[in-house]
mmCIF file of C-alpha atoms and ligand atoms in Angstrom:
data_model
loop_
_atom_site.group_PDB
_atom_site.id
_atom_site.type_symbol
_atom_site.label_atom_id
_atom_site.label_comp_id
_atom_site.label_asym_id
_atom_site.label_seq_id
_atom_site.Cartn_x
_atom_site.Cartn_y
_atom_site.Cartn_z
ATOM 1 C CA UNK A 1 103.234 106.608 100.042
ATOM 2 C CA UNK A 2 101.068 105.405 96.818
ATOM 3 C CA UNK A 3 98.217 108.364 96.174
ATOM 4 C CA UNK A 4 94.613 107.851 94.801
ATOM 5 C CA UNK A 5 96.467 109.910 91.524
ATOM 6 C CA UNK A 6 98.985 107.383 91.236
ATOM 7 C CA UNK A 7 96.152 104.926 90.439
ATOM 8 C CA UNK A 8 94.279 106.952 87.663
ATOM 9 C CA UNK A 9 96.050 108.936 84.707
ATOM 10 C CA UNK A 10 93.643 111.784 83.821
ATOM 11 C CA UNK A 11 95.142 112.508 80.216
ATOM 12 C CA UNK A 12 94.137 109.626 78.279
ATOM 13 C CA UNK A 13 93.639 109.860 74.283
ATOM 14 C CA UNK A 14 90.296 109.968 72.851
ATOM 15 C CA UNK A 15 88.883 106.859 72.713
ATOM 16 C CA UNK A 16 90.560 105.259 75.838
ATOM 17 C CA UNK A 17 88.125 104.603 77.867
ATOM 18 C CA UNK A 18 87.449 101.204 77.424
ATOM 19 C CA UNK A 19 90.985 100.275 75.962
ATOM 20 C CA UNK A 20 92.491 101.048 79.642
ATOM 21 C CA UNK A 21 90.797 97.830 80.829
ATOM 22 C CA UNK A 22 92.087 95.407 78.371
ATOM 23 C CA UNK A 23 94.827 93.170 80.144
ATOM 24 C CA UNK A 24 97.941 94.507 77.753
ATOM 25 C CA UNK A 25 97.231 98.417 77.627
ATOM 26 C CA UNK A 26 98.163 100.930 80.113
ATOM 27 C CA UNK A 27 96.151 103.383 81.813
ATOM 28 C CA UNK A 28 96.581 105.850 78.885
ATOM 29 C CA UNK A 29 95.532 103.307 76.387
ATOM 30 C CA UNK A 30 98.193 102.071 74.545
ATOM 31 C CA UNK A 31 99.853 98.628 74.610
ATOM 32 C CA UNK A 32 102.254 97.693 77.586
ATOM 33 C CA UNK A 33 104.273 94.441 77.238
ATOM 34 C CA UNK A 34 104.948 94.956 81.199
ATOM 35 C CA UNK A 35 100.746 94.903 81.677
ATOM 36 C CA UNK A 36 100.895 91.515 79.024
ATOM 37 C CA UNK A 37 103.368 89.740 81.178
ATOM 38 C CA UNK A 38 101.668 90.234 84.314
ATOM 39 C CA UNK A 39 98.307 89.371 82.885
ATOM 40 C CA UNK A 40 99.800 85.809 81.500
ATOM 41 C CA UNK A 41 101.445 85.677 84.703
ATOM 42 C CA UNK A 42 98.446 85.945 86.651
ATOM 43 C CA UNK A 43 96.268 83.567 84.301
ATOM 44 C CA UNK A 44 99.046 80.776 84.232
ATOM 45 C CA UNK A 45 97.869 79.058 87.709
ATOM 46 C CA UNK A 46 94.374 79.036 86.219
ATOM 47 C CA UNK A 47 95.690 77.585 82.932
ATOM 48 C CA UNK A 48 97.762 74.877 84.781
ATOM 49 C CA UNK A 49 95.087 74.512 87.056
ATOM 50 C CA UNK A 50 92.260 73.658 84.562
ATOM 51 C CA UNK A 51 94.416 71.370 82.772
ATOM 52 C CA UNK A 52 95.296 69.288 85.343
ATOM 53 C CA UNK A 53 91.652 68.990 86.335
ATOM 54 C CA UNK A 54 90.978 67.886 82.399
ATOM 55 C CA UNK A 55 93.496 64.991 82.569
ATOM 56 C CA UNK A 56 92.496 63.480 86.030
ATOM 57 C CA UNK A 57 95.930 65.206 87.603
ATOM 58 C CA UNK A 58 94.717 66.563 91.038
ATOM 59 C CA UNK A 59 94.492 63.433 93.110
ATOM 60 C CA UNK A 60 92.172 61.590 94.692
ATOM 61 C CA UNK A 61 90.329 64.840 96.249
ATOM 62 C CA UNK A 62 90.533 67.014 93.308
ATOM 63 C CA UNK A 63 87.908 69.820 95.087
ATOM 64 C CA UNK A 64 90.509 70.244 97.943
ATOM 65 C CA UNK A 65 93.833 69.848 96.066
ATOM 66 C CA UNK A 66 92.221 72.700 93.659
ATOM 67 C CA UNK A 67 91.332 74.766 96.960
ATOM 68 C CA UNK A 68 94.627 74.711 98.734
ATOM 69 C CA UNK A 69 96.205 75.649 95.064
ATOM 70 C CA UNK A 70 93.924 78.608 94.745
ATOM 71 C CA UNK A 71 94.090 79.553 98.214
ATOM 72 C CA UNK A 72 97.813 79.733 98.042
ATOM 73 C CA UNK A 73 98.087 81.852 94.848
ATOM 74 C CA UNK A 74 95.420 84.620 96.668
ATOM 75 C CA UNK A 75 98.044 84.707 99.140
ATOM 76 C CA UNK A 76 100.776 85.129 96.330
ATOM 77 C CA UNK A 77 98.721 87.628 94.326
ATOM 78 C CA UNK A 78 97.731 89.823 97.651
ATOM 79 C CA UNK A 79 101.213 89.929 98.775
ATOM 80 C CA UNK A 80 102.313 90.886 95.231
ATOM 81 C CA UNK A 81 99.953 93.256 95.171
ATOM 82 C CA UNK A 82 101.529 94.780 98.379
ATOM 83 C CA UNK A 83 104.862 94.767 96.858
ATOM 84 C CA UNK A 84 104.213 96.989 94.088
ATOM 85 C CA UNK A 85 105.071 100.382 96.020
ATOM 86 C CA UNK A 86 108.082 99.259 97.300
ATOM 87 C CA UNK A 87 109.314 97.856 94.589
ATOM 88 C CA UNK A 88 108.342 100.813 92.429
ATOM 89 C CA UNK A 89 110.150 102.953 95.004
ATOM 90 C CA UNK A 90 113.205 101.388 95.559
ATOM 91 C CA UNK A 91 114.224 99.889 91.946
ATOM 92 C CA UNK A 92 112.802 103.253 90.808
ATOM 93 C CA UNK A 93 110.182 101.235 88.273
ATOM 94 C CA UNK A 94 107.344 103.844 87.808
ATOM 95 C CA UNK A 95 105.288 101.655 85.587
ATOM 96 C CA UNK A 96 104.857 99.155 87.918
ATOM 97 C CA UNK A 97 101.901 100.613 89.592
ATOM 98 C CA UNK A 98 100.013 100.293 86.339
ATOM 99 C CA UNK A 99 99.974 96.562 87.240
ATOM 100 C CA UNK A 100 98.604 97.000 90.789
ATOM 101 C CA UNK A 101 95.592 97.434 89.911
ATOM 102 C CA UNK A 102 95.425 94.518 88.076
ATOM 103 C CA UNK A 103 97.212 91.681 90.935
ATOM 104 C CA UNK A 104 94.411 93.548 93.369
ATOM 105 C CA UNK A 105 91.599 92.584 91.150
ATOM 106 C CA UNK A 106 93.334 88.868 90.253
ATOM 107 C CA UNK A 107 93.876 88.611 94.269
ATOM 108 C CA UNK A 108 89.905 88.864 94.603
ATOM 109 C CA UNK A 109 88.908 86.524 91.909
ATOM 110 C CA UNK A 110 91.175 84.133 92.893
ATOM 111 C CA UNK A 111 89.380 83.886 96.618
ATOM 112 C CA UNK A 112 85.712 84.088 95.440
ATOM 113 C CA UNK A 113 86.934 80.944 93.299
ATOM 114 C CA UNK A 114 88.743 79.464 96.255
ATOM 115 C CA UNK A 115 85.235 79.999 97.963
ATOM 116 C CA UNK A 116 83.127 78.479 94.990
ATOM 117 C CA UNK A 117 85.750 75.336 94.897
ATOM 118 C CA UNK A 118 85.042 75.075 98.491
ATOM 119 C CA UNK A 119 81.575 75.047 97.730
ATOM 120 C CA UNK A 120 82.096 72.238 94.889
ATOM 121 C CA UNK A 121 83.678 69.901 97.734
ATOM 122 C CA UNK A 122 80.600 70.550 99.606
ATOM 123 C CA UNK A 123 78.915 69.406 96.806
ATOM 124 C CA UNK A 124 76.713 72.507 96.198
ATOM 125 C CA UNK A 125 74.823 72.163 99.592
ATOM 126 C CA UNK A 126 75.136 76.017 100.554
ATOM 127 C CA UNK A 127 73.295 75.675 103.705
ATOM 128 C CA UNK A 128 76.377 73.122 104.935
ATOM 129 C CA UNK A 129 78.716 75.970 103.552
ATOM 130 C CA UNK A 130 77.266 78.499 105.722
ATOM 131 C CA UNK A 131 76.841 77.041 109.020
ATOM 132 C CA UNK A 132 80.513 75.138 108.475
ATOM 133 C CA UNK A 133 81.422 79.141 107.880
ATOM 134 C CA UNK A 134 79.374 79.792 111.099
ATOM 135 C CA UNK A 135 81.107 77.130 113.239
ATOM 136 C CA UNK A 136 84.836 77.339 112.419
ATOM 137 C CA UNK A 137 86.439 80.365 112.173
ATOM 138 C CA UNK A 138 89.035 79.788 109.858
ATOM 139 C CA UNK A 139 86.485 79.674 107.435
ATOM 140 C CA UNK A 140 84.769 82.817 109.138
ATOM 141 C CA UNK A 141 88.221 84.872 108.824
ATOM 142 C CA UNK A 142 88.474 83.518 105.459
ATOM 143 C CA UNK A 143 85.452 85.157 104.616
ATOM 144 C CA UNK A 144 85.931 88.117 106.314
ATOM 145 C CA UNK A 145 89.371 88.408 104.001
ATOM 146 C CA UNK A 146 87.183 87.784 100.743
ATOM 147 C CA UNK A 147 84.662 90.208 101.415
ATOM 148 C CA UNK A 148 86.753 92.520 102.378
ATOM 149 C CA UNK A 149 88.587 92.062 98.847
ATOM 150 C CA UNK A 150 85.145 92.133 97.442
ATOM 151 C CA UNK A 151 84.874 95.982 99.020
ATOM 152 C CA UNK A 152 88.912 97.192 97.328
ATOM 153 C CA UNK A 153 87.935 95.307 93.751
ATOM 154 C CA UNK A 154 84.540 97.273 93.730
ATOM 155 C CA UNK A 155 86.373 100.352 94.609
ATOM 156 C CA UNK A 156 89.344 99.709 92.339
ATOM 157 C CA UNK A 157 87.859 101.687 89.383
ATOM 158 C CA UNK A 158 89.097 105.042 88.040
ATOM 159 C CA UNK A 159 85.491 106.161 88.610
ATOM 160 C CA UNK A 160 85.049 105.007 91.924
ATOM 161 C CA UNK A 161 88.616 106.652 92.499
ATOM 162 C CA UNK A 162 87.235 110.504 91.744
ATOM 163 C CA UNK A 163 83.719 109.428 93.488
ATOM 164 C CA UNK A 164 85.175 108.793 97.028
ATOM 165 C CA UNK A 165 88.085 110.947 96.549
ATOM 166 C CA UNK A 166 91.811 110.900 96.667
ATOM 167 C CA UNK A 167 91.692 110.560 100.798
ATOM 168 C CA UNK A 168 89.046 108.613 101.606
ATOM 169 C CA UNK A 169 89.752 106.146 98.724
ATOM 170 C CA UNK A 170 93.073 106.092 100.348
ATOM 171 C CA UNK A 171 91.813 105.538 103.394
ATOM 172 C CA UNK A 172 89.800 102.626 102.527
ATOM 173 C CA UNK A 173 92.169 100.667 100.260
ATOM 174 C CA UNK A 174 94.729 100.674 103.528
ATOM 175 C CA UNK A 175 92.478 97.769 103.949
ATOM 176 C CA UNK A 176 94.871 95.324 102.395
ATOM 177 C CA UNK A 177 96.782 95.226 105.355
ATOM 178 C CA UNK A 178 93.714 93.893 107.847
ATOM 179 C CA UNK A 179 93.154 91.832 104.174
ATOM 180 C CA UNK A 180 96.512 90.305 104.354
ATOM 181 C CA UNK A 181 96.532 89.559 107.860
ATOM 182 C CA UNK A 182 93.478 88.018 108.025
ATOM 183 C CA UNK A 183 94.465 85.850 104.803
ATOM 184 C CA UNK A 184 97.689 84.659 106.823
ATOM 185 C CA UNK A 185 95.888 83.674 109.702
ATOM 186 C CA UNK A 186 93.504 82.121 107.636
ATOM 187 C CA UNK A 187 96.254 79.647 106.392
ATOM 188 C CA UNK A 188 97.611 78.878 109.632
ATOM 189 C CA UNK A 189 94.776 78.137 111.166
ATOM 190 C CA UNK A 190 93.931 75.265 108.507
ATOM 191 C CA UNK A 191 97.658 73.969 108.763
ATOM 192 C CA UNK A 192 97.508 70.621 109.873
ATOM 193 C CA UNK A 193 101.381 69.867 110.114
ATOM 194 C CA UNK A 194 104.109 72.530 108.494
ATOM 195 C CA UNK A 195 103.887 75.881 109.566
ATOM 196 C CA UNK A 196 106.670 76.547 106.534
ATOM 197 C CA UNK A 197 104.620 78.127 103.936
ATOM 198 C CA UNK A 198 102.561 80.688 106.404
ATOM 199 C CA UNK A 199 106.018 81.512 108.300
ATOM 200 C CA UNK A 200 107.464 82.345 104.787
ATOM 201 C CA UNK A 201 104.753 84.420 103.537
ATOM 202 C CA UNK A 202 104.451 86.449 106.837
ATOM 203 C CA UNK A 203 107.803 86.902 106.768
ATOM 204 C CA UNK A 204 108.010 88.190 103.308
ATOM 205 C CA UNK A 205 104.858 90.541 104.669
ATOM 206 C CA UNK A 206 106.443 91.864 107.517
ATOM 207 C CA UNK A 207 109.333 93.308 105.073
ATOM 208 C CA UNK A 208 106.524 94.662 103.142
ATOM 209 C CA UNK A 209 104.941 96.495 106.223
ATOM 210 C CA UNK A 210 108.577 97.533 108.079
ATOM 211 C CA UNK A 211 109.616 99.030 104.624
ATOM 212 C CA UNK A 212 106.509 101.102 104.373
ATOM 213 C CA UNK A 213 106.567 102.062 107.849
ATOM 214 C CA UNK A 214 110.450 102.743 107.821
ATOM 215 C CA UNK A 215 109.628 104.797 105.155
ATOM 216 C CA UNK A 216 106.131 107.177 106.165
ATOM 217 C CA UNK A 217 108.111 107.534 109.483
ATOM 218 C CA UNK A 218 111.400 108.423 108.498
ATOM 219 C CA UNK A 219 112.453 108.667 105.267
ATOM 220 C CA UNK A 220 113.816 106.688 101.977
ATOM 221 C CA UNK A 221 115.237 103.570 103.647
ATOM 222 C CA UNK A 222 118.264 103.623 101.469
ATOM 223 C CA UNK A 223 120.644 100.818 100.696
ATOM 224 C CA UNK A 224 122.019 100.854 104.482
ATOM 225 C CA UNK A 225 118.492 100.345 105.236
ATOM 226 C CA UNK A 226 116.857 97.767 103.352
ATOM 227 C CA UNK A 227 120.027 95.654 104.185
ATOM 228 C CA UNK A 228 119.234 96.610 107.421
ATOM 229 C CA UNK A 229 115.213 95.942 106.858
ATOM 230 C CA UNK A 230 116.146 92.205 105.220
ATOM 231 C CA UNK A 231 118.153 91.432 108.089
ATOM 232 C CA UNK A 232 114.994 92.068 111.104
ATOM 233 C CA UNK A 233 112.232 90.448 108.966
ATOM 234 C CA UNK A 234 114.691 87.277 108.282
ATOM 235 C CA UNK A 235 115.581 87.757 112.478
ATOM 236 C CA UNK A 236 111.731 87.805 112.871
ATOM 237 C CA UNK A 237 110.795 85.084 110.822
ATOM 238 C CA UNK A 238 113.475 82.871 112.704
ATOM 239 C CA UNK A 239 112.020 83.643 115.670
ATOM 240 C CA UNK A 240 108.371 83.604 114.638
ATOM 241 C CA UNK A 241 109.270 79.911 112.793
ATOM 242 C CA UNK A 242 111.018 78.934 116.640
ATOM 243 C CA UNK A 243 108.487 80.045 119.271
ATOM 244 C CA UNK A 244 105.920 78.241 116.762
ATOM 245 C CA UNK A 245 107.377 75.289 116.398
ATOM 246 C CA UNK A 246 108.136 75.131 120.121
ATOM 247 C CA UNK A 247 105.095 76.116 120.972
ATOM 248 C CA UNK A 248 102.865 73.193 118.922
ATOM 249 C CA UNK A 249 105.241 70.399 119.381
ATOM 250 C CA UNK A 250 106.939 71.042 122.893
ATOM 251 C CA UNK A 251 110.272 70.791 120.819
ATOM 252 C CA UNK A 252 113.434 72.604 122.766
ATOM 253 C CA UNK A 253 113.773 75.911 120.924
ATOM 254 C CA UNK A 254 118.073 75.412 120.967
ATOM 255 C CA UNK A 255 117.558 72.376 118.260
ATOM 256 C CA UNK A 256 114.830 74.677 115.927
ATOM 257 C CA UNK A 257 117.206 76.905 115.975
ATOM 258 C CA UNK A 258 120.338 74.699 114.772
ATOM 259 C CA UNK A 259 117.948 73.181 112.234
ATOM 260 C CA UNK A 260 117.958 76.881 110.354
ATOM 261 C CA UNK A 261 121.506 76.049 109.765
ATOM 262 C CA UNK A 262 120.819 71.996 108.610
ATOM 263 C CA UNK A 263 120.251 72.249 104.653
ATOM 264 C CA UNK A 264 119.386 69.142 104.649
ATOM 265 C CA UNK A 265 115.923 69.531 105.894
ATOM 266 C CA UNK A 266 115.464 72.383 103.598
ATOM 267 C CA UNK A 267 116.020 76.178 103.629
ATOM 268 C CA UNK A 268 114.512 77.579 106.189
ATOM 269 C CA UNK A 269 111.774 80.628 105.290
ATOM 270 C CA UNK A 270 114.018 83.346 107.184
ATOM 271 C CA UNK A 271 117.094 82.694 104.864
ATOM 272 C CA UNK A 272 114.184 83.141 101.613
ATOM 273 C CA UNK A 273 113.372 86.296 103.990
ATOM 274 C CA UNK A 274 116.855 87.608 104.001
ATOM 275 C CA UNK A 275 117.526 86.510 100.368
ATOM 276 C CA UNK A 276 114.659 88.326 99.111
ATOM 277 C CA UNK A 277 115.157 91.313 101.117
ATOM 278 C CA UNK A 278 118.800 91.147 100.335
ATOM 279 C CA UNK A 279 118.318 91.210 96.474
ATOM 280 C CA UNK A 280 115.952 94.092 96.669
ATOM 281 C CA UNK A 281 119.017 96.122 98.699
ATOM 282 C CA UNK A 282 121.060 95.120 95.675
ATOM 283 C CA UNK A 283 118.816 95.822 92.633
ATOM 284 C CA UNK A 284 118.081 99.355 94.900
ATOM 285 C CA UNK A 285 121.756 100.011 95.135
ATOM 286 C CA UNK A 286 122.680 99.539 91.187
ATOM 287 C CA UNK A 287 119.533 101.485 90.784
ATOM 288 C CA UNK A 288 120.577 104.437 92.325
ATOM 289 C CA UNK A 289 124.092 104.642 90.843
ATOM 290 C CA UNK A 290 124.609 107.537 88.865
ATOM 291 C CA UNK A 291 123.909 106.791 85.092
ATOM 292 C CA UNK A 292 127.602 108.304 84.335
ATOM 293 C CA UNK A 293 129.226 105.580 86.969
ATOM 294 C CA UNK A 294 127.249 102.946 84.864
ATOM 295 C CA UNK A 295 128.264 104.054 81.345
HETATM 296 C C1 HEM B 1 91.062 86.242 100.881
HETATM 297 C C2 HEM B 1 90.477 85.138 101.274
HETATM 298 C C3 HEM B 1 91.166 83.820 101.421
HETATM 299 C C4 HEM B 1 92.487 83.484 101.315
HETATM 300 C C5 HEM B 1 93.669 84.392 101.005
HETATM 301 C C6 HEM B 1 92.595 82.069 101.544
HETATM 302 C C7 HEM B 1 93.797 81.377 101.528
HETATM 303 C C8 HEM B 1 93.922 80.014 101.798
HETATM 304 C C9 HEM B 1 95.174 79.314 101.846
HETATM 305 C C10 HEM B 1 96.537 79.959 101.601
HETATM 306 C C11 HEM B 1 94.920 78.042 102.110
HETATM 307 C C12 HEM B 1 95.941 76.927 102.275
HETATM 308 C C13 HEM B 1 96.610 76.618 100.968
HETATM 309 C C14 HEM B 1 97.713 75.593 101.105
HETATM 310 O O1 HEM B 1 97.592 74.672 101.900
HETATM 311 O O2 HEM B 1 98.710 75.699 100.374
HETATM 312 C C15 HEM B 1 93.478 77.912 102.261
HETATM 313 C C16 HEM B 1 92.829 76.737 102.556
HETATM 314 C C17 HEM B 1 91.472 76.639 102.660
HETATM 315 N N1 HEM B 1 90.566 77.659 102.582
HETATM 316 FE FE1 HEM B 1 90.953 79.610 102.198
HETATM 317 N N2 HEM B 1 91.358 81.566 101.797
HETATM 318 C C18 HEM B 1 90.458 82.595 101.735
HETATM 319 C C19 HEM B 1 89.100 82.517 101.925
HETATM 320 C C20 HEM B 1 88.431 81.343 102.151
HETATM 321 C C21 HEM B 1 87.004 81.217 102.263
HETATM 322 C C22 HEM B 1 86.010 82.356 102.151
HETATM 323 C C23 HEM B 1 86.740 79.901 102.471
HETATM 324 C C24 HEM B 1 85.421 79.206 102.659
HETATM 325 C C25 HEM B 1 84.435 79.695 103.293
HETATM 326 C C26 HEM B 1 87.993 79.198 102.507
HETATM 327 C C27 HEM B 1 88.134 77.839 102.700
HETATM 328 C C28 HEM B 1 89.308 77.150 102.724
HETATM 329 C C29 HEM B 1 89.406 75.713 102.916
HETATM 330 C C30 HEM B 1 88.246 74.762 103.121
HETATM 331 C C31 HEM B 1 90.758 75.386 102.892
HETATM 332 C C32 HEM B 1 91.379 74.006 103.009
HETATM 333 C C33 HEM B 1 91.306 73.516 104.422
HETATM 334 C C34 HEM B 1 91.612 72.032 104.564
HETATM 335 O O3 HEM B 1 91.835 71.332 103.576
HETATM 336 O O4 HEM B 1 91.618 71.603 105.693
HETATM 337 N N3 HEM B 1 88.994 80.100 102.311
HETATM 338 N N4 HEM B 1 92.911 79.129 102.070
#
């Protein structure tokens, strides 16, 4: 499990203090290419973003082709923010959780701005923005998620860290999980058509949540069992991806299930699932080989 003193590095140089917040230095100060990339990762949808707005590229309803964009890279960004521990436990990548931070922080920026675009297609007319929060609750959930991001962002500081302390910052920043499942049913709920894209990213949380669990209830999952974890989530997406699709359009569940075999109407989110989960088994098994076996 991630600790409060994961999150803050106490022996800094003189001088630090500010440089630990610029987006290419570490938490000690000094420059990180690792912290670079993921800044210029997490800028490039705004980037594309804007400049597809500046040359007329979004559409005829540019406010809601911009929302669904944003809205689906806060989903990206808070479910890469969830993968940092177990990534940074099974490939063994320390430095990784220097970036957490960081994704959290993009994750809640990215949904106030999916909220102010929302307001945009409203045309600015905030009292039609809150009561249309008031009367459908996707939007109210929606909220719920932001503000809730609002709370971990505010609380993401090294200062704020010491001032609640190691537990009870702990504690509170377990909120992601609520966060995250709140964002998911968020973007189910304002599917019109294909469920793909929400089955897919539940999926990919449900790994996420299994490996920590696996993990604070047993022990390291090993390779054994993160093949073993890839496998269930994939087996749960399937079935998650069937019973919905059964469930909306009355379709018999025997044909969903043959079309996760048919390529030809894409690949379904539980192979991604197993794919992902697979290549995480892998990159933890070579990994853990002894650095002798690899020379
Ligand atoms: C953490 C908070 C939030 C997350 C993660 C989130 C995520 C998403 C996602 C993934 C989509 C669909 C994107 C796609 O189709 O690819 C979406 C759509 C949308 N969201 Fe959010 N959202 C959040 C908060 C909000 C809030 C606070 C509002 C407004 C009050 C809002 C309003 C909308 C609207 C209007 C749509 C499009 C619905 C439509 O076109 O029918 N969201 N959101």
């Amino acid at each position: 499990m991630t600790t409060a003193t994961d999150t803050i590095r106490p022996n800094r140089p003189r001088g630090a203090s500010l440089r630990v917040y610029l987006p290419w230095t570490d938490s000690a100060g000094r420059f990180s290419p690792l912290v670079l990339v993921v800044f210029l990762a997490l800028l490039t949808p705004a980037v594309l973003l804007a400049f597809d707005a500046a040359i007329g590229n979004l559409g005829p309803r540019p406010w809601n082709i911009a929302i669904h964009r944003v809205g689906w890279w806060t989903v990206v960004f808070l479910l890469a923010s969830l993968a940092v521990t177990p990534l940074r436990r099974t490939l063994r990548w320390n430095s990784l959780i220097g970036v957490r931070r960081m994704i959290g922080v993009a994750a809640f920026v990215a949904a106030a701005f999916h909220l102010v675009l929302y307001a945009g297609e409203q045309a600015w007319d905030l009292l039609k923005v809150s009561s249309e929060i008031v009367l459908r609750i996707y939007l109210a959930i929606g909220l719920a998620a932001l503000l809730s991001l609002g709370a971990l962002a505010a609380t993401s500081t090294d200062a704020m860290v010491r001032r609640l302390g190691g537990k009870r910052w702990q504690f509170l920043h377990r909120l992601t999980y609520p966060v995250a499942v709140l964002a998911l049913i968020h973007f189910f709920m304002q599917i019109k058509a294909d469920i793909t894209q929400p089955i897919l990213f539940s999926g990919l949380f449900v790994w996420l949540m299994a490996y920590r669990l696996w993990r604070n209830r047993l022990s390291d999952p090993g390779t054994g069992g993160l093949v073993a974890l890839a496998i269930a989530a994939a087996l749960l997406t399937a079935t998650g991806e069937t019973a919905g699709i059964a469930w909306t359009y009355h379709a018999p569940m025997w044909t969903i299930i043959q079309a996760h075999f048919d390529t030809a109407i894409g690949i379904r989110p539980a192979w991604w699932v197993l794919g992902a989960g697979l290549a995480v088994a892998a990159a933890s098994a070579f990994r853990r080989q002894p650095r002798r076996a690899l020379a």
